[in-house]
Short mmCIF file of C-alpha atoms and ligand atoms in Angstrom, two decimals:
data_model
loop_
_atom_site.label_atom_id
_atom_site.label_comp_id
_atom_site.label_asym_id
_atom_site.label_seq_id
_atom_site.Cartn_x
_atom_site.Cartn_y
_atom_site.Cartn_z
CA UNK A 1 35.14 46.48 -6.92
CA UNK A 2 34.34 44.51 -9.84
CA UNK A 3 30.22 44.11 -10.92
CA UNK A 4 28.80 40.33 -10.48
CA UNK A 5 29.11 39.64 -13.92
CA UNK A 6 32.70 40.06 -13.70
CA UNK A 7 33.26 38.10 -10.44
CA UNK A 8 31.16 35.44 -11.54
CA UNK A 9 32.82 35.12 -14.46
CA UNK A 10 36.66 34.36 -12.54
CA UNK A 11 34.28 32.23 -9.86
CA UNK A 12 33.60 30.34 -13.05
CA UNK A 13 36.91 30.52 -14.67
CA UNK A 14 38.17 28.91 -11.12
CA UNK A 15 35.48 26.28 -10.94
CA UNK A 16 36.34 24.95 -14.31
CA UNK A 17 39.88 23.59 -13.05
CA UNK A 18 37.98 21.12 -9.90
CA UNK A 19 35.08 20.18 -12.67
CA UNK A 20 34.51 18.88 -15.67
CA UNK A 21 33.03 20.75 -18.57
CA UNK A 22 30.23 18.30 -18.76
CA UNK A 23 29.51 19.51 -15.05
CA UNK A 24 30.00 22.91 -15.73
CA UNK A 25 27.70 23.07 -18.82
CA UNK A 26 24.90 21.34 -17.41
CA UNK A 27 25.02 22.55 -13.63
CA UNK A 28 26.59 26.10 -13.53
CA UNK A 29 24.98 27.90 -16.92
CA UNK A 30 21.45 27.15 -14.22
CA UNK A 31 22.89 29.17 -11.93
CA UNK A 32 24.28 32.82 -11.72
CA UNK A 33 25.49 35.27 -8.91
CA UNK A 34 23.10 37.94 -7.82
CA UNK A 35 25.23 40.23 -5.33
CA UNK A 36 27.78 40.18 -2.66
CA UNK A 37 26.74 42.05 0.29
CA UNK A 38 28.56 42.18 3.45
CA UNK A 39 29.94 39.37 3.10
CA UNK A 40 27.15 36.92 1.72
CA UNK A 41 27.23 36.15 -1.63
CA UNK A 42 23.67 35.51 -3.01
CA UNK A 43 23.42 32.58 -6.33
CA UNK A 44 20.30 32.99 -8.17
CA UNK A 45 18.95 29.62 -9.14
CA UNK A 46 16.98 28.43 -12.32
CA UNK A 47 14.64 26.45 -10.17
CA UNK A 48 14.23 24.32 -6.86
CA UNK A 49 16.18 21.49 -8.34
CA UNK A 50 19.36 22.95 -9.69
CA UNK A 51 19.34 24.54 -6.32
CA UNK A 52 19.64 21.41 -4.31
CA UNK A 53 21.82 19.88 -6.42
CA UNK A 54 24.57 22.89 -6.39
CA UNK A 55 23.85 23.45 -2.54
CA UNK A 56 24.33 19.85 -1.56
CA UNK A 57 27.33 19.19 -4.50
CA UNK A 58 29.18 22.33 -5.08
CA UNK A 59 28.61 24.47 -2.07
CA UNK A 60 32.02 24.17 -0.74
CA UNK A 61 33.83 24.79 -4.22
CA UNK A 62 31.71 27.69 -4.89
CA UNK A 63 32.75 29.68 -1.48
CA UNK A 64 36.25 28.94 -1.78
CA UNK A 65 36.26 30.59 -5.61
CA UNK A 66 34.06 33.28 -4.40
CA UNK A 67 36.22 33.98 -1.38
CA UNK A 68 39.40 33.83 -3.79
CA UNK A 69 38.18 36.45 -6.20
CA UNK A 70 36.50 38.77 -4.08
CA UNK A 71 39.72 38.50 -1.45
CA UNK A 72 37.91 38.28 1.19
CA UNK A 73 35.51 35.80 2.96
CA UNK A 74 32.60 34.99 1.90
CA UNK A 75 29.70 32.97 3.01
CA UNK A 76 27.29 31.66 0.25
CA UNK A 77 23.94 31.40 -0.10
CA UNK A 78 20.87 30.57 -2.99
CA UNK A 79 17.98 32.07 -3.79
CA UNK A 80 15.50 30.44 -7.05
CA UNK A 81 14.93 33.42 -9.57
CA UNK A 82 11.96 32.36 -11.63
CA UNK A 83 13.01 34.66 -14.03
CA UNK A 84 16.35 33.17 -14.87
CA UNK A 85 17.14 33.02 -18.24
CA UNK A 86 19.48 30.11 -19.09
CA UNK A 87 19.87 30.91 -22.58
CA UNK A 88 21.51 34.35 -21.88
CA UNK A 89 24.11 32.73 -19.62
CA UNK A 90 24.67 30.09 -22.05
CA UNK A 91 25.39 32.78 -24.38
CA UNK A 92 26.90 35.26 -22.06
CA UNK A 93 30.90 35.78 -22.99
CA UNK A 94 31.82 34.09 -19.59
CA UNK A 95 30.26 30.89 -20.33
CA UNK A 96 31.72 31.00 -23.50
CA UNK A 97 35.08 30.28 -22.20
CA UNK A 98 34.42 26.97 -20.95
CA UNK A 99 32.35 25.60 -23.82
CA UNK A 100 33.56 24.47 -26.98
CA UNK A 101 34.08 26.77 -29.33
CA UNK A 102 33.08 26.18 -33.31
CA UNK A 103 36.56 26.67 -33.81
CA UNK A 104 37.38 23.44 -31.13
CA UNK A 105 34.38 21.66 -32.08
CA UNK A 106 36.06 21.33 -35.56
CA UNK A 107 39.39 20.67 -34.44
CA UNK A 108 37.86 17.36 -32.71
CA UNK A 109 35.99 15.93 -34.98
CA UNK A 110 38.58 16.25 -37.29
CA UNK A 111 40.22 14.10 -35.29
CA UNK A 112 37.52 11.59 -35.04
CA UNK A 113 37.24 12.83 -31.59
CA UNK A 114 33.84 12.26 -29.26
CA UNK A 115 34.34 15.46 -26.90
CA UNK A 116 32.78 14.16 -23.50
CA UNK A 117 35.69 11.43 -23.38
CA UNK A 118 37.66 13.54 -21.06
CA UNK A 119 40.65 13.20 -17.86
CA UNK A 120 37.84 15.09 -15.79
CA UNK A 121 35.27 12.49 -16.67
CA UNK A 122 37.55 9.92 -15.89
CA UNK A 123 37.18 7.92 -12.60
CA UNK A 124 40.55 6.55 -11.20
CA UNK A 125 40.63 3.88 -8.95
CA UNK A 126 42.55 0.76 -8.69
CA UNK A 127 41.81 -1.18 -11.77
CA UNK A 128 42.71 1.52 -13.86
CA UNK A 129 45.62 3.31 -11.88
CA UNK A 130 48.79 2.36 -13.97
CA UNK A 131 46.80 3.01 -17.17
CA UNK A 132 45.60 6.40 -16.18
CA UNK A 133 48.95 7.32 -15.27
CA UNK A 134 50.24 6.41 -18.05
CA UNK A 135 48.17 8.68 -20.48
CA UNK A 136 48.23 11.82 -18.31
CA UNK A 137 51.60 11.43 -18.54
CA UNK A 138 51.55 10.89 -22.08
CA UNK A 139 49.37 14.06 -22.80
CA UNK A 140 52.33 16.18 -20.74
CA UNK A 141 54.69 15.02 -23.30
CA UNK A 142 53.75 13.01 -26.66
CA UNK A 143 55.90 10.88 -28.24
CA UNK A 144 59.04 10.87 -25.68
CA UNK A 145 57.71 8.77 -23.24
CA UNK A 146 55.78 6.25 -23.50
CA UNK A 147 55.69 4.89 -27.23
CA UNK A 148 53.73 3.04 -27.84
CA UNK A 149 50.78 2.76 -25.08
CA UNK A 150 49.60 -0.13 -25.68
CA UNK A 151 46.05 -0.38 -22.95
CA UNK A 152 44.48 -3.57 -22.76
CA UNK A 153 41.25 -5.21 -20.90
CA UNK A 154 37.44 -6.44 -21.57
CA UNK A 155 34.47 -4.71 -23.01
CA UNK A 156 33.28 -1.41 -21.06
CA UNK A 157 36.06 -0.74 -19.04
CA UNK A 158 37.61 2.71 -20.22
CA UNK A 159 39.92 2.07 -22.77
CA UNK A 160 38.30 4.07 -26.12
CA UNK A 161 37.27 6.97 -23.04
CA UNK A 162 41.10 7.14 -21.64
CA UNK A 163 42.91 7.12 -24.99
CA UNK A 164 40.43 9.82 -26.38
CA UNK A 165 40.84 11.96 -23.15
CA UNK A 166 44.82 11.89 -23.84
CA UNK A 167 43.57 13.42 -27.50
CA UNK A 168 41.54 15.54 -26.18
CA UNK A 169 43.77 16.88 -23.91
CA UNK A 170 46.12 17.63 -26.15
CA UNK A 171 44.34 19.57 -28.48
CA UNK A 172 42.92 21.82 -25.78
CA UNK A 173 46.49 22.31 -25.10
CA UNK A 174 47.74 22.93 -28.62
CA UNK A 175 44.67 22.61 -31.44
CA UNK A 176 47.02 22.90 -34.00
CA UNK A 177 48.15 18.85 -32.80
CA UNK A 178 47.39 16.52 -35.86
CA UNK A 179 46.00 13.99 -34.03
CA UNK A 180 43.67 10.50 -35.63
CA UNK A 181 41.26 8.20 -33.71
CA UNK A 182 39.95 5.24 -35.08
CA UNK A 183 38.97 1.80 -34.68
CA UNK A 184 41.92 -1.00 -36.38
CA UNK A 185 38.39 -1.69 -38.87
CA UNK A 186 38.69 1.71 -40.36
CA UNK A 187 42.18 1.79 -40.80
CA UNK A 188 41.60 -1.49 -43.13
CA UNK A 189 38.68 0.11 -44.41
CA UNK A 190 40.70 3.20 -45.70
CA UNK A 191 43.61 1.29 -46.86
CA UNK A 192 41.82 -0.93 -49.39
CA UNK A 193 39.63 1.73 -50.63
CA UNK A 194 43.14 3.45 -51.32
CA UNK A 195 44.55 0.44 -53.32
CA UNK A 196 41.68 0.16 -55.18
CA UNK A 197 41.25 3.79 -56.04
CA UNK A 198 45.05 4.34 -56.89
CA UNK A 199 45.28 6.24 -53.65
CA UNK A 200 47.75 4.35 -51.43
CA UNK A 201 49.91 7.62 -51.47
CA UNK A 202 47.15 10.05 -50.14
CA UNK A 203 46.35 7.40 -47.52
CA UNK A 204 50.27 6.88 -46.22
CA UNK A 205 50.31 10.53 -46.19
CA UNK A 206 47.49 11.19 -43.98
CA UNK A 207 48.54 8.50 -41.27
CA UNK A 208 52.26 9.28 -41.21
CA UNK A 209 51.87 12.68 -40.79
CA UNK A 210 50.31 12.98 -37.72
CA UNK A 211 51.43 13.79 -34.58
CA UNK A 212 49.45 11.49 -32.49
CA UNK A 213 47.70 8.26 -34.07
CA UNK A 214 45.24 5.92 -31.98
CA UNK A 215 43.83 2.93 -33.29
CA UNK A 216 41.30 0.53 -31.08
CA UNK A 217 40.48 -2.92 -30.99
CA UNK A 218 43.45 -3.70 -32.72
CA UNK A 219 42.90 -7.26 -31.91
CA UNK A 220 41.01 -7.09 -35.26
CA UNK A 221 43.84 -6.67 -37.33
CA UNK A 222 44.88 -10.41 -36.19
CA UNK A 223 42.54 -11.06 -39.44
CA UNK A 224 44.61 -9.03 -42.39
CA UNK A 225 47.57 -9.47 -43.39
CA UNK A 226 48.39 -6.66 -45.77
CA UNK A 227 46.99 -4.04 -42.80
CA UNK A 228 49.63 -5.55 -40.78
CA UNK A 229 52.23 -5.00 -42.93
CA UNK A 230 50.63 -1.33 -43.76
CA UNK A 231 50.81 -0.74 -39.70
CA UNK A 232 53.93 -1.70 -39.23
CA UNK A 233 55.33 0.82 -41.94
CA UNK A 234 53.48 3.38 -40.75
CA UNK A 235 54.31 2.68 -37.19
CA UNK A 236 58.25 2.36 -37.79
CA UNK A 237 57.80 6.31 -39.13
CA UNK A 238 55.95 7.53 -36.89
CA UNK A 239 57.96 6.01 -34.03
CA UNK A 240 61.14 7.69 -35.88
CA UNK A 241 59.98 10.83 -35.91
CA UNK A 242 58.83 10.94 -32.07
CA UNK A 243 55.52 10.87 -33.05
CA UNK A 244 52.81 9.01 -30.33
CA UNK A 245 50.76 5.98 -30.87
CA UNK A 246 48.48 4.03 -28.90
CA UNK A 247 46.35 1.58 -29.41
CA UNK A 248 43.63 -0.48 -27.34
CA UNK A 249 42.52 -4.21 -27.45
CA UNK A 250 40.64 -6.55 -25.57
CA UNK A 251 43.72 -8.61 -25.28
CA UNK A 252 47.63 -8.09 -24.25
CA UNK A 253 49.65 -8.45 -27.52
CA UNK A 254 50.91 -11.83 -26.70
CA UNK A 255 47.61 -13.11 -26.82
CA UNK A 256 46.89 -11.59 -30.63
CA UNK A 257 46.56 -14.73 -33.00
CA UNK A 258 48.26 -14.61 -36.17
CA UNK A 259 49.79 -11.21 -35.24
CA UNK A 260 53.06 -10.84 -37.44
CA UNK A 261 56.43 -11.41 -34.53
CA UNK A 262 57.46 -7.87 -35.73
CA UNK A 263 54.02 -6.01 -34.81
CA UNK A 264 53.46 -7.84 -31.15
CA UNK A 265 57.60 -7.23 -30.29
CA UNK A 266 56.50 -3.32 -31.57
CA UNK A 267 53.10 -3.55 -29.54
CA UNK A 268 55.16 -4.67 -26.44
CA UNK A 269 57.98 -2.04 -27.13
CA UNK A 270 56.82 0.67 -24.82
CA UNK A 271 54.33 0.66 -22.17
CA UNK A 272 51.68 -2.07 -22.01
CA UNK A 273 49.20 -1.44 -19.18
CA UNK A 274 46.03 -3.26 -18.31
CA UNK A 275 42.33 -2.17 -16.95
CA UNK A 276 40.71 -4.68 -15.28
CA UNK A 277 37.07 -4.49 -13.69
CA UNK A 278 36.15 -1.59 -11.56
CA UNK A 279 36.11 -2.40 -7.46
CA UNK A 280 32.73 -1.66 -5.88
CA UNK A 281 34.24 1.98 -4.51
CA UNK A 282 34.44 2.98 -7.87
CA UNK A 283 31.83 2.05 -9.21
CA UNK A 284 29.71 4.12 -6.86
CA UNK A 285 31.67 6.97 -8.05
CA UNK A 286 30.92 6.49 -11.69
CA UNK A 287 27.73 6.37 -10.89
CA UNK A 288 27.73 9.52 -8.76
CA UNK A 289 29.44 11.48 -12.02
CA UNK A 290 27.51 9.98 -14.62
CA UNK A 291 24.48 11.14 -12.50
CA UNK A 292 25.58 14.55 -12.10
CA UNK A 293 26.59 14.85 -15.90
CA UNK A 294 22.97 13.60 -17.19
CA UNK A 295 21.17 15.63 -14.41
CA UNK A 296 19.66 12.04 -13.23
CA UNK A 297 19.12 12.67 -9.16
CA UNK A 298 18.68 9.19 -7.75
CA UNK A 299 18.91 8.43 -3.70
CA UNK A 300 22.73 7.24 -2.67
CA UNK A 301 20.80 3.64 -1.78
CA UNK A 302 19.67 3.10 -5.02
CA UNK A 303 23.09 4.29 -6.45
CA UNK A 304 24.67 1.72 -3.94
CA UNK A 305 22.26 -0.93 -5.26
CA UNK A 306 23.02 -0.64 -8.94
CA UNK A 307 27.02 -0.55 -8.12
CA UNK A 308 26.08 -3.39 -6.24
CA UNK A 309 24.41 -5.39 -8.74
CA UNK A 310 26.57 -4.75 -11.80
CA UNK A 311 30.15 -5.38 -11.27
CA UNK A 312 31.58 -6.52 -14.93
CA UNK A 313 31.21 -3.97 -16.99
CA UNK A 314 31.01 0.42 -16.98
CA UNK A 315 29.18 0.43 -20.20
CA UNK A 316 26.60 -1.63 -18.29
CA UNK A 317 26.77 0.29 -15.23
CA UNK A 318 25.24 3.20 -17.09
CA UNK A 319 22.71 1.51 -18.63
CA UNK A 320 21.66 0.42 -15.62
CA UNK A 321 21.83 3.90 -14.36
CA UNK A 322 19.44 4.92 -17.11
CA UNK A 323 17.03 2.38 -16.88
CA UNK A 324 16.46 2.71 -13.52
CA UNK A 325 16.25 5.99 -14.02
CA UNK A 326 13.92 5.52 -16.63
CA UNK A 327 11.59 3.75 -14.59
CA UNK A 328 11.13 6.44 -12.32
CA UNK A 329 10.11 8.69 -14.80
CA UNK A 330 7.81 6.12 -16.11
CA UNK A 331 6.02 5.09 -13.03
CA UNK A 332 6.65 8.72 -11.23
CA UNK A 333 7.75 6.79 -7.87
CA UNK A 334 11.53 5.82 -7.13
CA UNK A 335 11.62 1.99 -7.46
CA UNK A 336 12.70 0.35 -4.00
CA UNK A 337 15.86 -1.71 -3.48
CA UNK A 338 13.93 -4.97 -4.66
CA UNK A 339 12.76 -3.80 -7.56
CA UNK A 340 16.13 -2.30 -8.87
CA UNK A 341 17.81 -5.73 -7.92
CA UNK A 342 14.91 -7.53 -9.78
CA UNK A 343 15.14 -5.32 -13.00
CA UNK A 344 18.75 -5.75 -12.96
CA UNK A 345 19.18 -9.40 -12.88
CA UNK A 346 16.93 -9.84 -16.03
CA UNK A 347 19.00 -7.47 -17.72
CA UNK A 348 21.82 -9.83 -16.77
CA UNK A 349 19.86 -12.81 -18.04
CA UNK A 350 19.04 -11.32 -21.65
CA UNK A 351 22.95 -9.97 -21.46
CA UNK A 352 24.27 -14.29 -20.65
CA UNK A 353 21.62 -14.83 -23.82
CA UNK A 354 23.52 -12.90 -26.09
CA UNK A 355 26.29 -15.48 -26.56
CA UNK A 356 26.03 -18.57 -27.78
CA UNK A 357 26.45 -21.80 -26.97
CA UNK A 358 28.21 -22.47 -29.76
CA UNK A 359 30.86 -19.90 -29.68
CA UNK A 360 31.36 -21.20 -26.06
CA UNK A 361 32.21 -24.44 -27.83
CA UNK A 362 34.76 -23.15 -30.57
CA UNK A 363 36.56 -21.63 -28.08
CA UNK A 364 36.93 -24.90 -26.23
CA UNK A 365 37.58 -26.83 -28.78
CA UNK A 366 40.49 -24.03 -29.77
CA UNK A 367 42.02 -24.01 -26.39
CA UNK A 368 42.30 -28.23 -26.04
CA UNK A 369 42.93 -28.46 -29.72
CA UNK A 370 40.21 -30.82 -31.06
CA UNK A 371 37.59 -30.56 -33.62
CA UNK A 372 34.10 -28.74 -32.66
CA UNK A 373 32.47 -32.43 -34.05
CA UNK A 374 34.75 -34.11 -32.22
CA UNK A 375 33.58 -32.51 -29.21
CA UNK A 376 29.84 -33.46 -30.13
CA UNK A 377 31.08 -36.89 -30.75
CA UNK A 378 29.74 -39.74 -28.91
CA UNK A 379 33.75 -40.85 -28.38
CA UNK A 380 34.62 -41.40 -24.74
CA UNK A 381 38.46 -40.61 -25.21
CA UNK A 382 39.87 -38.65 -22.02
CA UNK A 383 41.47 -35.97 -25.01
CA UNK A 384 37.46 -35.40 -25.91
CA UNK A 385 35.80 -35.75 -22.56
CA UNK A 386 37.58 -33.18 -20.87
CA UNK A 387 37.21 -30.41 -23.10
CA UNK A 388 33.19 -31.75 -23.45
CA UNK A 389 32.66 -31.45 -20.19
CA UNK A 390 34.87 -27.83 -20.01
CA UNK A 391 31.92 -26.56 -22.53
CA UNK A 392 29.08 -27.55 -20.21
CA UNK A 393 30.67 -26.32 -17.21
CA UNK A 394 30.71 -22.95 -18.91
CA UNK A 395 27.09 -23.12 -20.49
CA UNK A 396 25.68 -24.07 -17.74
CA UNK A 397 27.95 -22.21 -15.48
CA UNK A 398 28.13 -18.71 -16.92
CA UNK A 399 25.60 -18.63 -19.28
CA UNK A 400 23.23 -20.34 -17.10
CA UNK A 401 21.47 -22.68 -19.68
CA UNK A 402 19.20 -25.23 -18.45
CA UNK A 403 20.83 -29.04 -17.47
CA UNK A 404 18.77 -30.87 -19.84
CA UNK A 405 19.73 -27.82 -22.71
CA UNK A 406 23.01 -28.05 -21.94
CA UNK A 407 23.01 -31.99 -22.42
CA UNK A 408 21.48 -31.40 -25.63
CA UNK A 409 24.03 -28.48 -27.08
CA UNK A 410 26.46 -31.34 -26.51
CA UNK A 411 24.39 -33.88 -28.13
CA UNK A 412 24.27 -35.39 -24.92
CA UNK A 413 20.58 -37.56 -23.83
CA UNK A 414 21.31 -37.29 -20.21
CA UNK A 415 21.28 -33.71 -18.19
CA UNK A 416 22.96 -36.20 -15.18
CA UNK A 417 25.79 -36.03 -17.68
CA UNK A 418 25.91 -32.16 -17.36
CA UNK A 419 25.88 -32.50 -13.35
CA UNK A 420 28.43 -35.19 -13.47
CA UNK A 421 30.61 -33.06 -15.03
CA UNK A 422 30.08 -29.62 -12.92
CA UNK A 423 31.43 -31.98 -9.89
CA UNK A 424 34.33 -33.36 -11.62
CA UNK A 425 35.47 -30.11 -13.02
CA UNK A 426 35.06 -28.30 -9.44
CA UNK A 427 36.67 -30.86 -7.81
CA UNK A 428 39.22 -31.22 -10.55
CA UNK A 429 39.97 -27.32 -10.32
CA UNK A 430 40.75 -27.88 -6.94
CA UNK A 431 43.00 -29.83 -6.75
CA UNK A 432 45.16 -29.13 -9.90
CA UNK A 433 46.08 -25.43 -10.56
CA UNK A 434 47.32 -25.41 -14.45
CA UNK A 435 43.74 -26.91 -14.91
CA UNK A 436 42.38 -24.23 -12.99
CA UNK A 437 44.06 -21.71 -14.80
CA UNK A 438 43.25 -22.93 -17.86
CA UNK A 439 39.67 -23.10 -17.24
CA UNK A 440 39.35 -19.59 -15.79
CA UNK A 441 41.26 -17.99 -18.46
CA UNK A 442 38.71 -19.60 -20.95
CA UNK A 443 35.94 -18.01 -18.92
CA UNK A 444 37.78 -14.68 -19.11
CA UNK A 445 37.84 -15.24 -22.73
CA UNK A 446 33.83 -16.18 -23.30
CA UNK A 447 33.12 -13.55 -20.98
CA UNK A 448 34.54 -10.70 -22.63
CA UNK A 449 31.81 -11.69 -25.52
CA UNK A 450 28.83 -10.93 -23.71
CA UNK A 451 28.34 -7.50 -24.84
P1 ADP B 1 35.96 0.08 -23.73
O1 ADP B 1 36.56 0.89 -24.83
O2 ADP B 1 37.00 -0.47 -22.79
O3 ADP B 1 35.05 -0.98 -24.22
P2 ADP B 1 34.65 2.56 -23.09
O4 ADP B 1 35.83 3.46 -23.00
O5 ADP B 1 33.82 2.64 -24.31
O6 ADP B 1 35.09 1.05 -22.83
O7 ADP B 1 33.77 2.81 -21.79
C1 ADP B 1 32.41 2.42 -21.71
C2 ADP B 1 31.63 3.48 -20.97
O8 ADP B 1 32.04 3.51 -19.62
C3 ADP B 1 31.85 4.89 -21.51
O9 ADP B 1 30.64 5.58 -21.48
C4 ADP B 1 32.83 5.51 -20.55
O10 ADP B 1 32.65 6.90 -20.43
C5 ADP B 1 32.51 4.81 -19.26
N1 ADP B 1 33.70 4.66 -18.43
C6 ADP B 1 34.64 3.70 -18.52
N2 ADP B 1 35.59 3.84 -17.58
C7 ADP B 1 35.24 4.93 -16.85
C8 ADP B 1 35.81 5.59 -15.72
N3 ADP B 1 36.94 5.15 -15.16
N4 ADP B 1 35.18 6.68 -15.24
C9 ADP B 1 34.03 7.12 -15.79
N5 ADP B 1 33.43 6.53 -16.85
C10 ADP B 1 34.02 5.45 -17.39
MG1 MG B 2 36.29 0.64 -26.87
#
């Protein structure tokens, strides 16, 4: 029969398919099988913790692979060697396998690649179904399928993380892929420095010869002309030639000011799919993985308070994650379910702070079509009260601004005014849906600018 090295090296090879490498790396290089004796395989452990965690997490995986390989079953059990030396299974050959080589380290950044964006790091769940779908399919076969994806929803919800796990799938299938990230700022970026420089050839070369190109937040390019034009040149050869390209916004395409009619109808011409906010199942399970990746070992309660508290936002659900975390280390005790709640809500409080009044303002006075000073106005016109009193709904509302500093953002004496308003507008919303409608989608809208 084969020695332990050798077994746990397939064990490992097998347990790379169920995890991801993150996982792998972090968890598995801690750990290392000592023997398999009649039937009992024993794991030597790095230390008490790294114990628990692959006991209580990976028990089950682990004696199925061991059973597979050795052909014949298994039970498992762990032992802590205080000798274990981590850096020798880092650097053993079987370990090697499963972390990124120079070679593939190279091959991603050269493709503007961040290499923990992967499928296995990827919770699917119901906001995010359709879209996931989409780009695994995708990475089984570029440029046939769906061309473009176009993947669409508000800040923090997956969309940079699923389009770079479709590139980075597909160069772990094939390195040799010529594939480009990058934001729609960088493709502007690149373009003008190629004008000026006398470069524009270079630059069309680079782009149009790839065999996968993603650009995000295209929503940008709503702002530049001449990129549009640029994009749509490079997107008509690329397209041609079977080549994939997907790009992310905040927005659907129809909802792109000043995009040219060609670009949106080209944005629309393949698969458009949407991620919308993460239900409260999974955000417990992002939790749970982003835990496990960064080693963080919080009770499920706690985990069920944060998923509980933040609902908008993954980006935030991690920070949250962290901070809490944080805290513990801090203080050395686990903070209790009031304190998390408490030390979450004033992060939500600085988060309303970081937009402004203002901007809540300009995009009322864009939606109903008046003037920002018109809004301010002392005029009593229904076409300026309306959208006045849409803007202190929402401040007061959403960003949860003081009545009397509401008032005075619409140069308003009076904070009754502000109340006056809240009642109208509910009962208003009530009773007439377009309003409603309208209303909400502008909340959507000065939502997605809290960052
Ligand atoms: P967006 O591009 O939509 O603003 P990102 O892709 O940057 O959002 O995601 C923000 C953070 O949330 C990243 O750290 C990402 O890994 C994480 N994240 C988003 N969606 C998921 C998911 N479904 N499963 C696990 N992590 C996720
Ligand atoms: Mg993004």
């Amino acid at each position: 029969m084969d020695g332990s090295a050798q077994i746990w090296g397939r064990v490992l090879h097998k347990i790379s398919t169920h995890i991801s490498s993150a996982t792998l790396n972090t968890w598995f290089k801690r750990v290392q099988l000592n023997k398999v004796n009649n039937g009992v395989a024993v794991i030597s452990c790095a230390d008490a913790f790294v114990r628990e965690w692959i006991e209580t997490k990976h028990k089950v995986l682990l004696t199925e692979a061991v059973t597979e390989v050795v052909g014949e079953k298994v039970s498992v059990t762990f032992i802590i060697d205080e000798s274990f030396d981590t850096l020798k299974a880092e650097n053993s050959p079987l370990f090697m396998g499963s972390k990124n080589t120079d070679q593939s380290i190279k091959v991603i950044q050269q493709a503007n690649l961040n290499s923990k964006y992967v499928f296995e790091a990827f919770v699917v769940g119901p906001s995010n179904r359709l879209a996931h779908a989409a780009a695994e399919a995708i990475s089984n076969k570029i440029g046939s399928l769906y061309n473009p994806f176009f993947v669409y929803g508000g800040v923090g919800l997956g969309k940079t993380h699923l389009m770079q796990a479709i590139g980075n799938r597909i160069l772990q299938i094939d390195p040799k892929k010529r594939i480009f990230y990058c934001a729609s700022e960088r493709f502007l970026n690149e373009m003008v420095d190629a004008i000026r420089s006398g470069k524009t050839f270079e630059f069309r070369d680079k782009y149009r010869k790839l065999d996968l190109l993603i650009i995000d937040d295209i929503q940008f390019i709503s702002n530049w002309q001449e990129t549009q034009s640029e994009l749509f040149h490079t997107f008509n050869e690329l397209h041609l030639a079977n080549k994939q390209i997907i790009f992310a916004s905040d927005r659907p395409p129809a909802e792109i000011p000043n995009l040219m009619d060609r670009l949106r109808s080209r944005f629309e011409g393949g698969m458009v799919a949407d991620i919308s906010k993460p239900t409260f199942e999974m955000r417990v399970a992002i939790l749970k993985k982003k835990a496990e990746e960064n080693m963080i070992h919080l009770p499920e309660e706690i985990i069920i308070t944060i998923a509980s508290c933040v609902e908008s936002n993954i980006r935030e659900l991690e920070g949250a994650l962290n901070r809490v975390y944080n805290q513990k280390n801090v203080t050395g005790v686990i903070p209790c379910e009031k304190d998390v709640k408490a030390m979450l809500r004033k992060i939500d409080d600085e988060r309303r702070k970081s937009i402004s009044p203002q901007k809540v303002i300009k995009e009322v006075a864009e939606e109903f079509e008046v003037k920002i000073s018109e809004i301010k106005s002392s005029s009593r016109k229904a076409r300026l009260s309306l959208p006045r009193q849409v803007a202190m709904y929402i401040i007061r509302e959403d960003l949860h601004y003081k009545l009397e500093d509401t008032a005075k953002y619409l140069k308003r004496k009076d904070h009754t005014t502000v109340l006056n308003a809240i009642k109208k507008l509910d009962s208003m919303m009530g009773e007439d849906q377009v309003f409603r409608e309208k209303v909400e989608n502008l909340r959507d809208r000065v939502r997605r600018f809290i960052v």
